[in-house]
GROMACS .gro file of C-alpha atoms in nm:
model
  161
    1MET     CA    1   0.000   0.000   0.000
    2LYS     CA    2   0.129   0.341  -0.092
    3LEU     CA    3   0.049   0.606   0.166
    4ILE     CA    4   0.235   0.901   0.026
    5GLY     CA    5   0.372   0.952  -0.320
    6GLY     CA    6   0.526   1.216  -0.537
    7GLY     CA    7   0.871   1.349  -0.578
    8ALA     CA    8   1.061   1.654  -0.473
    9ALA     CA    9   0.932   1.845  -0.775
   10LEU     CA   10   0.570   1.806  -0.663
   11ALA     CA   11   0.662   1.907  -0.309
   12ALA     CA   12   0.837   2.215  -0.442
   13LEU     CA   13   0.541   2.297  -0.664
   14GLY     CA   14   0.308   2.266  -0.365
   15ALA     CA   15   0.525   2.496  -0.158
   16CYS     CA   16   0.529   2.754  -0.437
   17ALA     CA   17   0.153   2.734  -0.492
   18ALA     CA   18   0.066   2.794  -0.127
   19PRO     CA   19   0.011   3.154  -0.027
   20GLN     CA   20   0.283   3.248   0.220
   21GLY     CA   21   0.163   3.168   0.571
   22ALA     CA   22  -0.171   3.024   0.455
   23ASP     CA   23  -0.215   2.694   0.637
   24ILE     CA   24  -0.501   2.450   0.582
   25ILE     CA   25  -0.732   2.645   0.814
   26ASP     CA   26  -0.652   2.976   0.643
   27VAL     CA   27  -0.707   2.831   0.297
   28ALA     CA   28  -1.033   2.657   0.394
   29SER     CA   29  -1.157   2.970   0.573
   30GLY     CA   30  -1.093   3.174   0.259
   31ASN     CA   31  -1.307   2.944   0.044
   32PRO     CA   32  -1.684   2.998   0.081
   33ASN     CA   33  -1.747   2.635  -0.028
   34PHE     CA   34  -1.588   2.514   0.297
   35SER     CA   35  -1.771   2.734   0.551
   36THR     CA   36  -1.963   2.441   0.705
   37LEU     CA   37  -1.642   2.238   0.729
   38VAL     CA   38  -1.458   2.526   0.896
   39ALA     CA   39  -1.743   2.568   1.148
   40ALA     CA   40  -1.726   2.195   1.222
   41ILE     CA   41  -1.345   2.205   1.263
   42GLN     CA   42  -1.384   2.493   1.510
   43ALA     CA   43  -1.660   2.314   1.704
   44ALA     CA   44  -1.445   1.999   1.721
   45GLY     CA   45  -1.142   2.188   1.852
   46LEU     CA   46  -0.926   2.074   1.559
   47VAL     CA   47  -0.802   2.416   1.448
   48ASP     CA   48  -0.463   2.379   1.620
   49THR     CA   49  -0.417   2.031   1.474
   50LEU     CA   50  -0.477   2.155   1.119
   51ARG     CA   51  -0.255   2.459   1.178
   52SER     CA   52   0.034   2.236   1.291
   53GLU     CA   53   0.333   2.155   1.073
   54GLY     CA   54   0.188   1.855   0.896
   55PRO     CA   55   0.190   1.789   0.612
   56PHE     CA   56  -0.170   1.677   0.588
   57THR     CA   57  -0.406   1.583   0.309
   58VAL     CA   58  -0.765   1.689   0.378
   59PHE     CA   59  -1.051   1.541   0.181
   60ALA     CA   60  -1.280   1.836   0.245
   61PRO     CA   61  -1.657   1.799   0.206
   62THR     CA   62  -1.811   2.104   0.042
   63ASN     CA   63  -2.109   2.287   0.188
   64ASP     CA   64  -2.328   2.099  -0.063
   65ALA     CA   65  -2.191   1.769   0.070
   66PHE     CA   66  -2.293   1.865   0.424
   67ALA     CA   67  -2.632   1.990   0.298
   68ALA     CA   68  -2.695   1.650   0.137
   69LEU     CA   69  -2.690   1.479   0.478
   70PRO     CA   70  -3.032   1.402   0.627
   71ALA     CA   71  -3.188   1.700   0.803
   72GLY     CA   72  -3.056   1.762   1.153
   73PRO     CA   73  -2.728   1.567   1.180
   74VAL     CA   74  -2.492   1.855   1.098
   75GLU     CA   75  -2.650   2.092   1.348
   76GLY     CA   76  -2.655   1.815   1.609
   77LEU     CA   77  -2.288   1.735   1.553
   78LEU     CA   78  -2.196   2.095   1.625
   79LEU     CA   79  -2.340   2.069   1.978
   80PRO     CA   80  -2.080   2.038   2.258
   81GLU     CA   81  -2.221   1.705   2.377
   82ASN     CA   82  -2.144   1.552   2.034
   83LYS     CA   83  -1.786   1.676   2.009
   84ASP     CA   84  -1.630   1.325   2.022
   85GLN     CA   85  -1.848   1.205   1.734
   86LEU     CA   86  -1.764   1.519   1.534
   87VAL     CA   87  -1.388   1.471   1.594
   88ASN     CA   88  -1.423   1.107   1.482
   89ILE     CA   89  -1.591   1.210   1.155
   90LEU     CA   90  -1.361   1.502   1.077
   91THR     CA   91  -1.036   1.318   1.148
   92TYR     CA   92  -1.162   1.046   0.911
   93HIS     CA   93  -1.119   1.307   0.634
   94VAL     CA   94  -0.753   1.381   0.715
   95VAL     CA   95  -0.443   1.182   0.618
   96ARG     CA   96  -0.094   1.247   0.749
   97GLY     CA   97   0.132   1.336   0.455
   98GLN     CA   98   0.070   1.530   0.135
   99ILE     CA   99  -0.103   1.336  -0.141
  100THR     CA  100  -0.159   1.522  -0.468
  101ALA     CA  101  -0.384   1.426  -0.755
  102GLY     CA  102  -0.074   1.337  -0.955
  103ASP     CA  103   0.021   1.086  -0.685
  104VAL     CA  104  -0.301   0.889  -0.731
  105LEU     CA  105  -0.406   0.926  -1.095
  106GLY     CA  106  -0.407   0.585  -1.257
  107THR     CA  107  -0.373   0.403  -0.924
  108GLN     CA  108  -0.582   0.259  -0.645
  109GLN     CA  109  -0.451   0.320  -0.294
  110SER     CA  110  -0.551   0.272   0.065
  111VAL     CA  111  -0.458   0.554   0.302
  112VAL     CA  112  -0.481   0.562   0.681
  113THR     CA  113  -0.666   0.857   0.834
  114LEU     CA  114  -0.591   1.045   1.155
  115GLN     CA  115  -0.904   0.877   1.293
  116GLY     CA  116  -0.741   0.538   1.231
  117GLY     CA  117  -0.971   0.425   0.953
  118VAL     CA  118  -0.869   0.348   0.598
  119LEU     CA  119  -0.987   0.534   0.289
  120ALA     CA  120  -0.992   0.382  -0.060
  121VAL     CA  121  -0.853   0.640  -0.302
  122ASP     CA  122  -0.927   0.545  -0.662
  123GLY     CA  123  -0.754   0.740  -0.936
  124THR     CA  124  -0.867   0.505  -1.213
  125VAL     CA  125  -1.226   0.626  -1.251
  126GLY     CA  126  -1.350   0.774  -1.576
  127LYS     CA  127  -1.291   0.665  -1.932
  128VAL     CA  128  -0.925   0.766  -1.927
  129GLY     CA  129  -0.856   0.755  -1.554
  130THR     CA  130  -0.872   1.130  -1.504
  131GLY     CA  131  -1.112   1.125  -1.210
  132VAL     CA  132  -1.049   1.050  -0.844
  133THR     CA  133  -1.284   0.913  -0.582
  134VAL     CA  134  -1.239   0.864  -0.208
  135ASN     CA  135  -1.460   0.590  -0.061
  136GLY     CA  136  -1.691   0.656  -0.355
  137ALA     CA  137  -1.707   1.035  -0.306
  138ASN     CA  138  -1.602   1.233  -0.612
  139VAL     CA  139  -1.309   1.469  -0.581
  140VAL     CA  140  -1.451   1.788  -0.732
  141GLN     CA  141  -1.149   2.014  -0.683
  142VAL     CA  142  -0.793   1.889  -0.652
  143ASP     CA  143  -0.465   2.019  -0.516
  144VAL     CA  144  -0.564   2.328  -0.318
  145PHE     CA  145  -0.223   2.381  -0.160
  146ALA     CA  146  -0.152   2.521   0.185
  147THR     CA  147   0.177   2.566   0.367
  148ASN     CA  148   0.115   2.249   0.568
  149GLY     CA  149  -0.051   2.025   0.313
  150VAL     CA  150  -0.315   2.000   0.046
  151ILE     CA  151  -0.696   2.007   0.032
  152HIS     CA  152  -0.911   1.810  -0.212
  153ALA     CA  153  -1.281   1.908  -0.220
  154ILE     CA  154  -1.520   1.611  -0.220
  155ASP     CA  155  -1.893   1.590  -0.286
  156GLN     CA  156  -1.989   1.371   0.012
  157VAL     CA  157  -1.927   1.359   0.384
  158LEU     CA  158  -1.733   1.041   0.460
  159LEU     CA  159  -1.862   0.849   0.762
  160PRO     CA  160  -1.639   0.602   0.944
  161GLU     CA  161  -1.774   0.250   0.980
   0.00000   0.00000   0.00000
């Protein structure tokens, strides 16, 4: 199983593409499509984790992904009494190490999350293998670089088993 791929050139490209000082939290906060995710990260107390050195890969559900959940769960998860469940779900979307789209295109990989679960990353979807899915969720935006990793927007909230 390959957990992290890519060469020095991709790492250098990622470092160049990241706005100076813009970590994963800064980048996500600056993108209106991630406002629900950012609120959830704050409620879970994971801001410091995702501001740390990393690198991390975040498979970030968009606001539409959260909106597609059955009515009520997102609001309920943001309540203090559900913090442990929220942390469990959010850390299931984060992998230690930087994984770019180029690292997975044409491959199928299993990656271990901060939560301890395993995600199936499939870079062989589509007629010519140009799409990527994570546990069946479509990656809708790839390689949003930050100083401490990379964000890939996905169209579903991933739920640990």
